[in-house]
Coordinates of C-alpha atoms in Angstrom, one line a residue:
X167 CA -35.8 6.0 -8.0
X168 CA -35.9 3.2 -10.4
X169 CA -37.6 0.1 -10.2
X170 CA -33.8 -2.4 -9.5
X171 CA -33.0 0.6 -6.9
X172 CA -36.7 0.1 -5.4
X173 CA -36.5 -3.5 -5.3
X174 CA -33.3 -3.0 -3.6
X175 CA -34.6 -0.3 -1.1
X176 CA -37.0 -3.3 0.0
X177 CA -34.5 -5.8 0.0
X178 CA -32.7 -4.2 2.7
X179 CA -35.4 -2.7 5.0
X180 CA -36.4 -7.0 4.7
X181 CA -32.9 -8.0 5.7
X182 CA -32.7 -5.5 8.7
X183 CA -36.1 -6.3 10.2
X184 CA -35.2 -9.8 9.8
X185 CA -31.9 -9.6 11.8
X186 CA -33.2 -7.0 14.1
X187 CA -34.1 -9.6 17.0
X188 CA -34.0 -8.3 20.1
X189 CA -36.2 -5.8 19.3
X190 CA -36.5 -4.4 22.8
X191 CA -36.0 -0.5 23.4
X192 CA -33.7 -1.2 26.5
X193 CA -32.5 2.5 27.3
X194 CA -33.3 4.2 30.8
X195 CA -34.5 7.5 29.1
X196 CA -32.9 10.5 31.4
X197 CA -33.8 14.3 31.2
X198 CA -32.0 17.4 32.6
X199 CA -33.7 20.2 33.8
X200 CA -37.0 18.9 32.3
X201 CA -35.3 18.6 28.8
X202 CA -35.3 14.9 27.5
X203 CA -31.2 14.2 27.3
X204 CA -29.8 12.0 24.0
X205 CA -28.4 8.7 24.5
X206 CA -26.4 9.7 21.7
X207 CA -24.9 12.6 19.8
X208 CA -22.7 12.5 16.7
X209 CA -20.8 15.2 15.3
X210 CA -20.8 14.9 11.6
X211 CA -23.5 13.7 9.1
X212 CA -21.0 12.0 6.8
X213 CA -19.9 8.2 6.3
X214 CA -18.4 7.5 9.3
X215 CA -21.5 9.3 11.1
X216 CA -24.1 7.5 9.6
X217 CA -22.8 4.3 9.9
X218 CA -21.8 4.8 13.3
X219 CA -25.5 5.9 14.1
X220 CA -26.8 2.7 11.5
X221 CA -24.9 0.8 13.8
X222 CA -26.1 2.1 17.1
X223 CA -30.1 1.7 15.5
X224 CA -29.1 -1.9 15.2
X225 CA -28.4 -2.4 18.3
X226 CA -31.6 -0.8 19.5
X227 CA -30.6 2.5 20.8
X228 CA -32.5 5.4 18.7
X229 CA -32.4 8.3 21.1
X230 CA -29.6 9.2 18.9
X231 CA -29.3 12.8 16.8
X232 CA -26.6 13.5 14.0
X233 CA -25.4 17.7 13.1
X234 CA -24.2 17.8 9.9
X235 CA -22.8 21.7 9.4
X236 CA -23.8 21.3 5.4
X237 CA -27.9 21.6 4.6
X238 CA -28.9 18.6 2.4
X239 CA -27.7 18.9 -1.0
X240 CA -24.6 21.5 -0.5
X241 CA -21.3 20.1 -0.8
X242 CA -19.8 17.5 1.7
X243 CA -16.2 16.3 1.2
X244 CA -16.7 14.4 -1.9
X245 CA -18.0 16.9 -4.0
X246 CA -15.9 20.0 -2.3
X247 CA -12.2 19.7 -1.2
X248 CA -12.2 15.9 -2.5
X249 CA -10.2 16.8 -5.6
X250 CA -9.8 12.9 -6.7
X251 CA -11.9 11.4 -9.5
X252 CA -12.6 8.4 -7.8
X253 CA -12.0 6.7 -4.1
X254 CA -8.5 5.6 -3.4
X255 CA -9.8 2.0 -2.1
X256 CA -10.9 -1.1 -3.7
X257 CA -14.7 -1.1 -5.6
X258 CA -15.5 -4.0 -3.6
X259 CA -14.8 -1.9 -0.1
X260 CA -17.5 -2.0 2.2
X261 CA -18.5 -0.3 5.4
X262 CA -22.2 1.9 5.5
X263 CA -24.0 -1.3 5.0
X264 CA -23.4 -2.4 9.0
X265 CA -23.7 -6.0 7.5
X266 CA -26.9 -5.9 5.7
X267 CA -25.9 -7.2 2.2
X268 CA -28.8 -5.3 0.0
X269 CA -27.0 -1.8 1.8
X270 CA -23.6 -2.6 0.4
X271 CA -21.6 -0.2 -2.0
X272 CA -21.8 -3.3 -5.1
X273 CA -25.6 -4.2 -4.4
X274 CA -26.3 -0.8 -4.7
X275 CA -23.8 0.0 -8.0
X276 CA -25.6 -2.7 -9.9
X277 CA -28.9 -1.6 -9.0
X278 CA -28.1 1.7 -10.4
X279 CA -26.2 1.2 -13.2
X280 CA -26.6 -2.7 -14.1
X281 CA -23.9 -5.7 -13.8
X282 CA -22.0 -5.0 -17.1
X283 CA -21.1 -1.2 -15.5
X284 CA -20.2 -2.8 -12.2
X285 CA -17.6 -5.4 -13.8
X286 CA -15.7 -2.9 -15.8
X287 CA -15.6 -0.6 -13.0
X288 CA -12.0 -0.1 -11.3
X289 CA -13.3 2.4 -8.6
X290 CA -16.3 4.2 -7.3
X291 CA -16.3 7.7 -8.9
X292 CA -16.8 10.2 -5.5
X293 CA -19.8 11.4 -6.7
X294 CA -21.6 8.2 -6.9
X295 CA -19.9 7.3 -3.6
X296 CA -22.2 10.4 -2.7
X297 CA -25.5 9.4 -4.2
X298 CA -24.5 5.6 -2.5
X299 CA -24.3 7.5 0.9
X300 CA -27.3 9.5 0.5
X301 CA -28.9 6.3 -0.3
X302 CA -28.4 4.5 2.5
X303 CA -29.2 7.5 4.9
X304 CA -32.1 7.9 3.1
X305 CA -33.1 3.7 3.7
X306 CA -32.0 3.9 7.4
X307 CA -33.4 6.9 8.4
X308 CA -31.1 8.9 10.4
X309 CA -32.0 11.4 12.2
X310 CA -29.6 14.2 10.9
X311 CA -30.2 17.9 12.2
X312 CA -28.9 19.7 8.8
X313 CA -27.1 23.5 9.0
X314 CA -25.9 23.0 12.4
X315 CA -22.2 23.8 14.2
X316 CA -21.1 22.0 17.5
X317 CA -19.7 24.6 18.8
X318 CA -19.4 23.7 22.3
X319 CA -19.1 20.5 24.4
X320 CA -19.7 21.0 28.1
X321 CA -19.1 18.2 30.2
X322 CA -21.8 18.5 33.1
X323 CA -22.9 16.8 36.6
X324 CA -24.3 13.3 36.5
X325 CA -22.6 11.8 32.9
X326 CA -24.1 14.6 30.9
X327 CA -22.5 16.8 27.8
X328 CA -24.4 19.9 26.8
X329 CA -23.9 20.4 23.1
X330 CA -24.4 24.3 22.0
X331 CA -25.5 24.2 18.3
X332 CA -25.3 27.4 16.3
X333 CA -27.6 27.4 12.8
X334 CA -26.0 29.5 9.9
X335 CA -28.4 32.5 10.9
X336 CA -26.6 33.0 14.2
X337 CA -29.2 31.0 16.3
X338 CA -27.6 29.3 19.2
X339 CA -29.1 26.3 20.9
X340 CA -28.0 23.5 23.6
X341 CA -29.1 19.8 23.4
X342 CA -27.9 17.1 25.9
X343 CA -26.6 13.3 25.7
X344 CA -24.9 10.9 27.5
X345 CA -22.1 10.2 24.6
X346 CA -21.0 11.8 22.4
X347 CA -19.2 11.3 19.0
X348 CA -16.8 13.2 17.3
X349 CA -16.8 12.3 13.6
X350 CA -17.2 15.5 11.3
X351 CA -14.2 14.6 9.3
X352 CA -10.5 13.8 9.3
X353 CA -9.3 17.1 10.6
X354 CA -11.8 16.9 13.8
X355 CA -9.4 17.0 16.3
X356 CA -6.8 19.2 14.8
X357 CA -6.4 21.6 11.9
X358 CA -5.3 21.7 8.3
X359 CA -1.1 22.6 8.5
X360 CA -0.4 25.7 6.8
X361 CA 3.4 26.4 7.9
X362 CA 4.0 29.4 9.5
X363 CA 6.6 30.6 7.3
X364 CA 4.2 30.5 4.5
X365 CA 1.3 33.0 6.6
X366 CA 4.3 35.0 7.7
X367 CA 5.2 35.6 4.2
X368 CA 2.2 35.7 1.7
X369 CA -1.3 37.1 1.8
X370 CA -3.9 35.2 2.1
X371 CA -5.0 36.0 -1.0
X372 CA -2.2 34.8 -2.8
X373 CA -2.4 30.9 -0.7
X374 CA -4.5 28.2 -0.2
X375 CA -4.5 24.8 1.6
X376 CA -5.9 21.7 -0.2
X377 CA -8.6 21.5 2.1
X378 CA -9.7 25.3 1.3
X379 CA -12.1 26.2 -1.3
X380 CA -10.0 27.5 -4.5
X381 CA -10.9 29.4 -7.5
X382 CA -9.4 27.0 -9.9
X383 CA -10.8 28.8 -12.8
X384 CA -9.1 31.9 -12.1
X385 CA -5.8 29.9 -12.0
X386 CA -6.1 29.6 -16.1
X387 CA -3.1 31.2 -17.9
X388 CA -1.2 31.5 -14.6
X389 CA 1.7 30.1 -13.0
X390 CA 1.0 27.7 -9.8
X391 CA 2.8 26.2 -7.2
X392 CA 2.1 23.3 -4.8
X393 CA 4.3 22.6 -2.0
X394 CA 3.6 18.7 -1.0
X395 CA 4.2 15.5 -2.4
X396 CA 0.9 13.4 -1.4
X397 CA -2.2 13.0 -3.0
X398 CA -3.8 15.8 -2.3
X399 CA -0.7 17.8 -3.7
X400 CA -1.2 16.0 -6.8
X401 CA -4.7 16.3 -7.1
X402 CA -4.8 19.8 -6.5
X403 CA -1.9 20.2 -9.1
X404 CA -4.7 18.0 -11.6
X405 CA -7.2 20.6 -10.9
X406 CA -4.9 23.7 -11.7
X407 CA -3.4 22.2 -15.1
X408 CA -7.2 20.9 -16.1
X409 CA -8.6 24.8 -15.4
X410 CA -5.7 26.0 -17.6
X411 CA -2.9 27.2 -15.8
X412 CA 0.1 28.2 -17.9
X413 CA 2.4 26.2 -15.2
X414 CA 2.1 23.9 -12.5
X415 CA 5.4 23.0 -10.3
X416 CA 5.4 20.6 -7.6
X417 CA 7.5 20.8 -4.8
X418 CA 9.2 17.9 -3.0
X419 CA 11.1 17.9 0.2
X420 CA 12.0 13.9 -0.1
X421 CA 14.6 12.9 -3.1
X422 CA 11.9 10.4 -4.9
X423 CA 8.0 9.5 -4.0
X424 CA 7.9 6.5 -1.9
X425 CA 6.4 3.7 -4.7
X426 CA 4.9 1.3 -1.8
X427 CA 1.5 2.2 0.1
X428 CA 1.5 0.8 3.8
X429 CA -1.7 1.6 4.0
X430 CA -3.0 -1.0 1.4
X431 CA -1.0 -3.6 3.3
X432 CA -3.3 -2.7 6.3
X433 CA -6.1 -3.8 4.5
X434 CA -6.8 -7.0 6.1
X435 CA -9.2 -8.2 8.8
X436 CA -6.7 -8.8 11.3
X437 CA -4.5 -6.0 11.3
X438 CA -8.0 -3.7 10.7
X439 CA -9.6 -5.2 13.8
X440 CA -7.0 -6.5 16.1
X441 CA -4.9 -3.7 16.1
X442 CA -6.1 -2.4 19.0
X443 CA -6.0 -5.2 20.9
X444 CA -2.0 -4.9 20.6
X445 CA 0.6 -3.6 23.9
X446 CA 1.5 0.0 23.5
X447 CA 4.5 -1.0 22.5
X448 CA 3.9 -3.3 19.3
X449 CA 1.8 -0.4 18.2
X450 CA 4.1 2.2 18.5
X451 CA 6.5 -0.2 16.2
X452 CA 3.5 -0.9 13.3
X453 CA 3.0 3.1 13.1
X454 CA 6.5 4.5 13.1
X455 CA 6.9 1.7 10.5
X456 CA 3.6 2.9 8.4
X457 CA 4.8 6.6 8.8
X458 CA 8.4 6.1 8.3
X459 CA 7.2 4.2 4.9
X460 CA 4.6 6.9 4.0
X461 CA 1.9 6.6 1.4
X462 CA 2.3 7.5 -2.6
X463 CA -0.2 9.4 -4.6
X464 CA -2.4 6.6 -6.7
X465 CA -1.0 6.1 -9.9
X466 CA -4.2 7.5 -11.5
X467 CA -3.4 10.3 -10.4
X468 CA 0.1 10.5 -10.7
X469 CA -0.9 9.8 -14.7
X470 CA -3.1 12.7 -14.4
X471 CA -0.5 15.3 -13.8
X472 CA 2.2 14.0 -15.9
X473 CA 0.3 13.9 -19.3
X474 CA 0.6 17.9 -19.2
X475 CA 3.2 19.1 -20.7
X476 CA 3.3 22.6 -18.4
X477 CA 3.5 20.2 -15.6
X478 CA 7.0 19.7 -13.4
X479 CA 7.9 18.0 -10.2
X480 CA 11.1 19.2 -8.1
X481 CA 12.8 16.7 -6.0
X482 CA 14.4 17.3 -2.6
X483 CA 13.1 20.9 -2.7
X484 CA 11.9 22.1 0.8
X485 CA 11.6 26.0 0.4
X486 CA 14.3 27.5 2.0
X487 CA 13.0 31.3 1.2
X488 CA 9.4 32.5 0.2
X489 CA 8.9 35.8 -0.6
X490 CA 5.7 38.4 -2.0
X491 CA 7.3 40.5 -4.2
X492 CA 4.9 42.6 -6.5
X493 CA 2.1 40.8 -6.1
X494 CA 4.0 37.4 -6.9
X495 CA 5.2 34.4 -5.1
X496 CA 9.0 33.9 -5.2
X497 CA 10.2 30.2 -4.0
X498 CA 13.6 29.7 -3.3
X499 CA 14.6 26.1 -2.9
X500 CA 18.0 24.0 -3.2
X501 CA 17.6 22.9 -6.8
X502 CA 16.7 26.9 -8.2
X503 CA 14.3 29.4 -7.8
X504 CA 11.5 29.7 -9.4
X505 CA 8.1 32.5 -9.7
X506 CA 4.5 31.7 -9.0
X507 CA 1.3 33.5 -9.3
X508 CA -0.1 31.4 -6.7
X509 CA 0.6 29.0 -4.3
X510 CA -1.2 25.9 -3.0
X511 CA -0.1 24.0 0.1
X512 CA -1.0 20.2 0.3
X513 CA 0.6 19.5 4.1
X514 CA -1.9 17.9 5.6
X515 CA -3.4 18.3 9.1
X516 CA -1.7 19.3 12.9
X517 CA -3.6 17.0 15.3
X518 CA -3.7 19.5 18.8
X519 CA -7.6 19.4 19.9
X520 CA -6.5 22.9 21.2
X521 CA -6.9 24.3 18.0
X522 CA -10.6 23.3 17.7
X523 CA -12.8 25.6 19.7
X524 CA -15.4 23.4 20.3
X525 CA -13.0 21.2 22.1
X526 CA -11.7 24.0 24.4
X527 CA -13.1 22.5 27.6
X528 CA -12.0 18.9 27.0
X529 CA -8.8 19.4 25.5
X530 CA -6.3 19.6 28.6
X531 CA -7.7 17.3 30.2
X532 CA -7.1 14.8 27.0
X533 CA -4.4 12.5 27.3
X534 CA -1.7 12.0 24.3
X535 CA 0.5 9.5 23.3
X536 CA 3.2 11.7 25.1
X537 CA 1.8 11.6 28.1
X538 CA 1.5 7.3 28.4
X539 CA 4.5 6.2 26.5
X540 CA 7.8 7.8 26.4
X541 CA 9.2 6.7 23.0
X542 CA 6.1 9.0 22.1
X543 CA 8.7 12.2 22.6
X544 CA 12.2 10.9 21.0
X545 CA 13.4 12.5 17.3
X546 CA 11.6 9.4 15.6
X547 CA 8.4 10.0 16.6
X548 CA 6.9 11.7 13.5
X549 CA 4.6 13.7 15.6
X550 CA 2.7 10.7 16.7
X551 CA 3.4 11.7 20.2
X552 CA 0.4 14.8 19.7
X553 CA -2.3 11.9 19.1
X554 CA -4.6 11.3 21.4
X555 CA -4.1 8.2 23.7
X556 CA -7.5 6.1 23.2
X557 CA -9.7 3.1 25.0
X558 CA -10.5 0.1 23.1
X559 CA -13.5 1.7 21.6
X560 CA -12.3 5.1 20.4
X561 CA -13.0 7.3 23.7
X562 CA -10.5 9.5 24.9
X563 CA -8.9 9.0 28.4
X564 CA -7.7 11.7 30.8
X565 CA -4.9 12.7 32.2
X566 CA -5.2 11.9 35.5
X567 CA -8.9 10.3 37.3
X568 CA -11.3 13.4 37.1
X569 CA -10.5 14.3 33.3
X570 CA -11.1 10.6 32.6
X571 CA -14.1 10.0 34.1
X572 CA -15.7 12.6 31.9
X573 CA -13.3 12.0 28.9
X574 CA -14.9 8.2 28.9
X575 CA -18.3 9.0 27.5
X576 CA -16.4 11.0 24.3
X577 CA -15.6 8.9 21.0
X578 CA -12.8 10.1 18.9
X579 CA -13.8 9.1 15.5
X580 CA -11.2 11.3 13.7
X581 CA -7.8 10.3 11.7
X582 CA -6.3 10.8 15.2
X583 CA -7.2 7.7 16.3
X584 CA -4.3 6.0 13.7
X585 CA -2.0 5.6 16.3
X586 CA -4.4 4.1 19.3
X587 CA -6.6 2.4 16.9
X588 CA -5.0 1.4 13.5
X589 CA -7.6 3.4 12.0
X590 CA -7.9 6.4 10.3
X591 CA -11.6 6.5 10.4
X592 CA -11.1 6.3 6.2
X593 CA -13.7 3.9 4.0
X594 CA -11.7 0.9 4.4
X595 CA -11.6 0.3 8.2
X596 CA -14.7 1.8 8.5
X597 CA -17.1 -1.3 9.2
X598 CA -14.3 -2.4 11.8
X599 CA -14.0 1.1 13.7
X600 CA -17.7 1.6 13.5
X601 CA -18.3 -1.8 15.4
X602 CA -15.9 -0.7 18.3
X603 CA -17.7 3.0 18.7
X604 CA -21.1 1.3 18.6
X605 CA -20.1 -2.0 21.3
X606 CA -18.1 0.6 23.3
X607 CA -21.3 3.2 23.4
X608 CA -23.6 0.2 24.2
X609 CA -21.3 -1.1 27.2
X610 CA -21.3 2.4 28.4
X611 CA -25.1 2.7 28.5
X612 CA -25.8 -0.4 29.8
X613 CA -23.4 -0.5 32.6
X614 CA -24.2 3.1 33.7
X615 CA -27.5 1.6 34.2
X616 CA -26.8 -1.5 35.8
X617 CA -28.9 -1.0 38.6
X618 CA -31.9 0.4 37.1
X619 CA -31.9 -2.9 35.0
X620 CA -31.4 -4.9 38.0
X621 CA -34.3 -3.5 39.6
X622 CA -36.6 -4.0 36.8
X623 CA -35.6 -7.8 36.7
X624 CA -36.6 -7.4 40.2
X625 CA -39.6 -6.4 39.4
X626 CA -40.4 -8.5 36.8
X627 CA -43.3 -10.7 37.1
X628 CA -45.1 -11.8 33.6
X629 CA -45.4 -15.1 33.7
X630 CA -44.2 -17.6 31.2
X631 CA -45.5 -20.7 32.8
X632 CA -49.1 -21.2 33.6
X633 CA -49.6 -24.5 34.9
X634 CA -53.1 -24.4 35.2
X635 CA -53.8 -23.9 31.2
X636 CA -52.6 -27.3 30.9
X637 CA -54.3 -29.7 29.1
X638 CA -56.4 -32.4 30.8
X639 CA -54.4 -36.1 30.7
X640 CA -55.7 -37.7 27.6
X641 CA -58.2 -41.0 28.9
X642 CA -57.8 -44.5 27.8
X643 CA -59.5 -47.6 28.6
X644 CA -56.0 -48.2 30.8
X645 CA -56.0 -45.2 33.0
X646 CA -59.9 -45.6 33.9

């Protein structure tokens, strides 16, 4: 590390023992079967993670415990399915930090690379928004368990989840906590889309989703084609032409790319965190309006496609045939048909906590958007009714009184909480959404423990005042 990054590493462990007032471990430590139980366990040893536990350290609860399925140093999201060059969002975002200024994204750029680098920047390369998180985890010192798979969430007697873990060599384990936070990436609480008429029609050898690992060198010299129009489509699309393939088409469904990002305009304090403090119904209205409006690829990397010259993008073109004929792809679609050598589907995520095993014993009891409002189910709804219908701070709710009781004490940290939250647990909200998981975590610790903290004030008896330490009245020549 060098010496301004050293500095800096002081800087902040200064600021956060100076703010950290009270400094009281206030937790009633519980155990289960003779096993000490978490107050906390996170699912996911990424951004939203880490600062979620940052925040939660803060706020002086450390029985907490982070599983992270990558061991340190393999690829997370920004180095793996993260096909962007830089983040979409502003350099000046800011988030990790939980409001200690030395931790933020620009104190620690200019540290690294000096002031000169910092003002010419536009935006944070991924990779160094990498080495920036790794920083700060290494700083605040979260306890991440590395290599490990949630793979079950059991819901238990007494407020208690069991958490099965299973390592990459097949061990299995089981920890326990009193909340727990789902956070191990956008897709948590669904899965990435591939249509069905796209499995039903290809190999999987001859497909791949955005989110997939791809073998973009063994695209060079062949003809590719991506069905999607958002950034990851293009991105993808980068990588293919940039490895050397012969062609790259792009497929449309809509008859132009929508030029205006809504979700740029949300980036404001009170939209960001006041939304959820809105009636069901004026949220419905901002999403439907946010969906309906959709969101552009950056024009970065809209550039980076179109300055190939084997690149083509194909307007209202839904496929309306796909075929595997001799080892090819065959697309038919209103404007032609056309012949690929493989395809790569950029269509985003299903949200249906169904689909994610380790969710199998919460999902039916997990309310939707269906289920509370009923505008959630007309033609309009751009599948918004399937989200999950959350509290004020990101836990789910039940559908009826037993699957909400135990539904309270789970935090949906996930890109499913757009709809209750206004968030999509992405950089830019993420010092808003963060607070609310943390204060809503606290609020449930403390208030599940009411009456073990009323009996120690009960029983609290070191004295403050000791009236017979006082000084002796001071004599004069008046008082005698």
């Amino acid at each position: 590390m060098s010496d301004p990054l050293n500095a800096l590493a002081a800087a902040a462990q200064a600021q956060i023992d100076a703010l950290s007032y009270p400094r009281r471990p206030w937790v009633t430590p519980r155990q289960y079967k003779g096993q000490p139980v978490l107050d906390v366990a996170i699912v996911g040893g990424g951004q939203s993670g880490l600062s979620i536990a940052f925040g939660l350290m803060r706020e002086n609860v450390t029985n907490i415990r982070l599983y992270d399925r990558n061991r340190p140093g393999e690829a997370g999201p920004w180095t793996s399915y993260a096909r962007m060059q830089t983040l979409r969002t502003p350099k000046h975002v800011s988030g990790p930090e939980m409001g200690i200024p030395a931790l933020t994204p620009e104190a620690w750029y200019r540290a690294r690379y000096g002031d000169a680098a910092w003002e010419v920047l536009d935006k944070i390369p991924k990779a160094q928004w990498q080495d920036y998180l790794g920083w700060v985890a290494g700083i605040v010192g979260q306890p991440v368990f590395h290599g490990v798979e949630v793979v079950d969430l059991e819901p238990l007697e007494g407020g208690i989840t069991a958490i099965r873990l299973r390592d990459r060599d097949g061990h299995e384990s089981v920890d326990y906590a009193r909340a727990v936070v789902l956070a191990p990436g956008i897709e948590a609480t669904g899965a990435w889309a591939v249509p069905e008429f796209v499995r039903d029609a290809l190999p999987d050898t001859l497909y791949a989703h955005t989110a997939e690992t791809i073998d973009f060198a063994a695209l060079a010299g062949k003809r590719v084609a991506v069905l999607g129009g958002g950034a990851s489509a293009f991105d993808n699309a980068a990588c293919a032409l940039e490895a050397g393939a012969a062609k790259v088409d792009l497929f449309v469904r809509r008859p132009k790319l929508p030029p205006v990002n809504p979700y740029r305009w949300m980036e404001y304090t009170g939209f960001l965190r006041h939304f959820p403090d809105l009636d069901d119904a004026t949220k419905w209205e901002f999403m439907q309006t946010i969906f309906r409006m959709n969101q552009p690829p950056p024009q970065d990397t809209f550039n980076r496609c179109h300055v190939w010259q084997s690149f083509g993008i194909h307007y209202d073109s839904p496929f309306t045939a796909l075929a595997h004929v001799d080892g090819k792809v065959q697309i038919a679609t209103p404007q032609g048909s056309f012949d690929a050598d493989f395809l790569i589907v950029g269509t985003g995520m299903a949200i249906d906590p169904t689909l994610r095993p380790e969710l199998a014993r919460l999902a039916p009891g997990i309310a939707t958007w269906a289920d509370r409002f009923a505008p959630a189910a007309g033609p309009e709804a751009y599948g918004l009714g399937a989200y999950p219908y959350l509290g004020d701070a990101f836990q789910f709710q039940g559908r009826d009184a037993v699957s909400d009781a135990v539904l309270a004490r789970h935090y949906c940290y996930t890109f499913a909480a757009m709809v209750s939250q206004g968030c999509s647990a992405g950089i830019s909200a993420l010092k808003f959404g963060a607070e609310r998981v943390v204060r809503g975590i606290t609020r449930q610790l403390f208030t599940e423990d009411a009456a073990d903290h009323l009996a120690t004030l009960r029983a609290y008896d070191e004295p403050e005042l000791r009236p017979e330490t006082a000084p002796l009245p001071h004599l004069t020549p008046e008082t005698i």
